[in-house]
Amino acid sequence: MTIGEQIRDIKGQLRLVMNGVAAQGMRDRGICYKLNFGASILELVTISKDYTPSLELALALWKDDIRECRMLAAMLAPADCFTEDLADFWVSDIRYPDLAEVCSRYLFVKLPYASVMAFRWIAQQDAIVQYCGYLILTQLLRQGRQISDSYRQELTDQCQAALAGSELLPRRGAMAALQALEENHGEGSDGTAE
């Protein structure tokens, strides 16, 4: 099946799970994609299982400003060939928290350079970029990733700065990261984060 055929098939599946009430609720809250089918994350995970992960497919899905296509792009992008430049481009193209959360959970956290990238992102000015950085670090810590004392201090300092700021998403992300850091702290530190 060609990429174009896969895209048409995916959009057909999305029409079958369309939820107009959910899509309208998102629009009412200011989440305004070009197209929003209102599909749940669980429905998208189910759809993603029908396709072989492919960078070409992920890039084609990302091109449309369609909520579910972008989320599926994150689910179908293979982490082993996803470059840091591409991650930077995608994160700069994210406008809404729901997409930030899906990209962070299903793609960004799996990248071999995730911790380095996340520390760089939490130091950025853009609220969504910071949020993604905190989400990645939170997930890595919850997966048992240990960090050195210097990175632990850097994360704590960045979290405190975010909590003192006025941006909601970085504050929410920083609170989650601090909680994960607290849960992880008792397990010791072997300096594996970079």
Coordinates of C-alpha atoms in Angstrom, one line a residue:
M1 CA 0.0 0.0 0.0
T2 CA 1.4 3.4 -0.9
I3 CA 1.7 6.3 1.6
G4 CA -1.2 8.0 -0.1
E5 CA -3.4 4.9 0.1
Q6 CA -2.4 4.5 3.8
I7 CA -3.4 8.1 4.5
R8 CA -6.8 7.7 2.8
D9 CA -7.3 4.5 4.7
I10 CA -6.5 6.2 8.0
K11 CA -8.8 9.1 7.3
G12 CA -11.6 6.6 6.5
Q13 CA -11.0 4.9 9.9
L14 CA -11.1 8.3 11.6
R15 CA -14.4 9.1 10.0
L16 CA -15.8 5.9 11.6
V17 CA -14.8 6.9 15.1
M18 CA -15.7 10.6 14.7
N19 CA -17.1 12.2 17.8
G20 CA -18.6 15.6 16.9
V21 CA -19.5 16.4 20.5
A22 CA -15.9 15.9 21.7
A23 CA -14.5 17.9 18.7
Q24 CA -16.9 20.8 19.5
G25 CA -16.0 20.7 23.1
M26 CA -12.3 21.1 22.1
R27 CA -13.2 24.0 19.8
D28 CA -15.1 25.6 22.6
R29 CA -12.0 25.4 24.8
G30 CA -9.9 27.1 22.0
I31 CA -8.4 23.9 20.5
C32 CA -8.9 24.7 16.9
Y33 CA -7.2 22.3 14.4
K34 CA -7.9 22.6 10.7
L35 CA -9.8 19.4 11.2
N36 CA -10.6 17.5 14.4
F37 CA -12.4 14.2 14.4
G38 CA -12.8 14.1 18.2
A39 CA -11.3 10.6 18.4
S40 CA -10.0 9.4 21.7
I41 CA -6.3 8.4 22.3
L42 CA -7.4 4.8 22.8
E43 CA -9.1 4.8 19.4
L44 CA -5.9 6.2 17.8
V45 CA -3.7 3.6 19.5
T46 CA -6.0 1.0 18.1
I47 CA -5.8 2.5 14.6
S48 CA -2.0 2.8 14.8
K49 CA -1.7 -0.9 15.3
D50 CA -2.8 -1.5 11.8
Y51 CA 0.2 0.2 10.3
T52 CA 3.9 -0.5 10.3
P53 CA 5.9 2.4 11.8
S54 CA 7.4 4.5 9.0
L55 CA 9.1 7.9 9.0
E56 CA 7.7 8.5 5.5
L57 CA 4.1 7.8 6.8
A58 CA 4.6 9.9 9.9
L59 CA 5.9 12.9 8.0
A60 CA 2.9 12.6 5.6
L61 CA 0.5 12.5 8.5
W62 CA 2.2 15.4 10.2
K63 CA 1.8 17.7 7.2
D64 CA -2.0 18.1 7.6
D65 CA -3.2 20.2 10.4
I66 CA -5.5 17.4 11.5
R67 CA -5.4 16.6 15.2
E68 CA -5.7 12.8 14.9
C69 CA -3.3 12.6 11.9
R70 CA -0.6 14.4 13.9
M71 CA -1.2 12.2 16.9
L72 CA -0.9 9.1 14.7
A73 CA 2.3 10.5 13.2
A74 CA 3.8 10.5 16.7
M75 CA 2.6 7.0 17.3
L76 CA 4.0 5.7 14.0
A77 CA 7.3 7.6 13.8
P78 CA 10.2 5.2 14.4
A79 CA 12.4 6.6 17.2
D80 CA 15.6 5.1 15.8
C81 CA 15.6 7.3 12.7
F82 CA 13.9 10.4 14.1
T83 CA 16.5 13.1 14.2
E84 CA 16.9 15.8 16.8
D85 CA 16.4 18.5 14.2
L86 CA 13.1 16.9 13.2
A87 CA 12.1 16.7 16.9
D88 CA 12.9 20.4 17.3
F89 CA 10.8 21.2 14.2
W90 CA 7.8 19.1 15.3
V91 CA 7.8 20.6 18.9
S92 CA 7.9 24.1 17.4
D93 CA 4.8 23.2 15.3
I94 CA 2.7 22.1 18.3
R95 CA 0.1 24.5 19.4
Y96 CA -2.1 22.6 21.9
P97 CA -1.5 20.6 25.1
D98 CA -3.2 17.4 23.8
L99 CA -0.8 17.1 20.9
A100 CA 2.2 17.9 23.2
E101 CA 1.2 15.1 25.6
V102 CA 0.8 12.5 22.8
C103 CA 4.1 13.5 21.1
S104 CA 5.9 13.4 24.4
R105 CA 4.5 10.1 25.5
Y106 CA 4.5 8.1 22.2
L107 CA 7.6 9.6 20.5
F108 CA 9.8 12.1 22.2
V109 CA 10.5 10.0 25.3
K110 CA 11.6 7.1 23.1
L111 CA 14.3 9.0 21.3
P112 CA 17.9 8.0 22.1
Y113 CA 18.7 11.7 23.0
A114 CA 15.4 12.3 24.9
S115 CA 17.0 13.5 28.2
V116 CA 19.4 15.9 26.6
M117 CA 16.7 17.3 24.4
A118 CA 14.3 17.6 27.3
F119 CA 16.8 19.6 29.4
R120 CA 17.3 21.9 26.4
W121 CA 13.6 22.3 25.9
I122 CA 12.8 23.2 29.6
A123 CA 15.2 26.1 29.2
Q124 CA 13.3 27.5 26.2
Q125 CA 10.9 30.5 26.4
D126 CA 8.1 28.8 24.5
A127 CA 5.5 27.4 26.9
I128 CA 4.6 24.3 24.8
V129 CA 8.3 23.5 24.2
Q130 CA 8.9 23.7 28.0
Y131 CA 5.8 21.6 28.7
C132 CA 7.1 18.8 26.3
G133 CA 10.5 18.9 28.0
Y134 CA 8.9 18.5 31.5
L135 CA 6.7 15.7 30.2
I136 CA 9.6 13.8 28.8
L137 CA 11.7 14.1 32.0
T138 CA 8.6 13.1 34.1
Q139 CA 8.2 10.0 32.0
L140 CA 11.9 9.1 32.0
L141 CA 12.0 9.4 35.8
R142 CA 8.8 7.3 36.2
Q143 CA 10.4 4.7 34.0
G144 CA 13.2 4.5 36.6
R145 CA 15.8 6.6 34.7
Q146 CA 18.4 7.8 37.2
I147 CA 20.0 11.2 36.9
S148 CA 23.2 12.7 38.3
D149 CA 23.2 15.1 41.2
S150 CA 24.1 18.0 38.9
Y151 CA 21.2 17.3 36.5
R152 CA 18.9 16.7 39.5
Q153 CA 19.8 20.2 40.7
E154 CA 19.3 21.7 37.3
L155 CA 15.9 20.1 37.0
T156 CA 14.9 21.3 40.4
D157 CA 16.1 24.9 39.6
Q158 CA 14.2 24.9 36.2
C159 CA 11.1 23.6 37.9
Q160 CA 11.2 26.3 40.6
A161 CA 11.6 28.9 37.9
A162 CA 8.6 27.5 36.0
L163 CA 6.5 27.4 39.2
A164 CA 7.3 31.0 39.9
G165 CA 6.2 32.0 36.3
S166 CA 2.8 32.8 35.0
E167 CA 2.6 30.2 32.2
L168 CA 0.1 27.4 33.1
L169 CA 1.6 24.6 31.0
P170 CA 5.2 24.9 32.2
R171 CA 3.9 25.1 35.8
R172 CA 1.8 22.0 35.3
G173 CA 4.8 20.1 33.7
A174 CA 7.2 21.3 36.4
M175 CA 4.9 20.1 39.2
A176 CA 4.7 16.6 37.6
A177 CA 8.5 16.5 37.1
L178 CA 9.1 17.5 40.7
Q179 CA 6.7 14.7 41.9
A180 CA 8.5 12.2 39.6
L181 CA 11.9 13.4 40.9
E182 CA 10.7 13.0 44.5
E183 CA 9.4 9.5 43.7
N184 CA 12.7 8.6 41.9
H185 CA 15.1 10.2 44.4
G186 CA 15.0 7.3 46.9
E187 CA 16.3 4.9 44.2
G188 CA 19.8 6.5 44.1
S189 CA 21.7 8.1 41.3
D190 CA 24.0 6.5 38.7
G191 CA 24.3 9.5 36.4
T192 CA 22.7 7.9 33.4
A193 CA 21.0 11.1 32.2
E194 CA 23.1 13.3 30.0

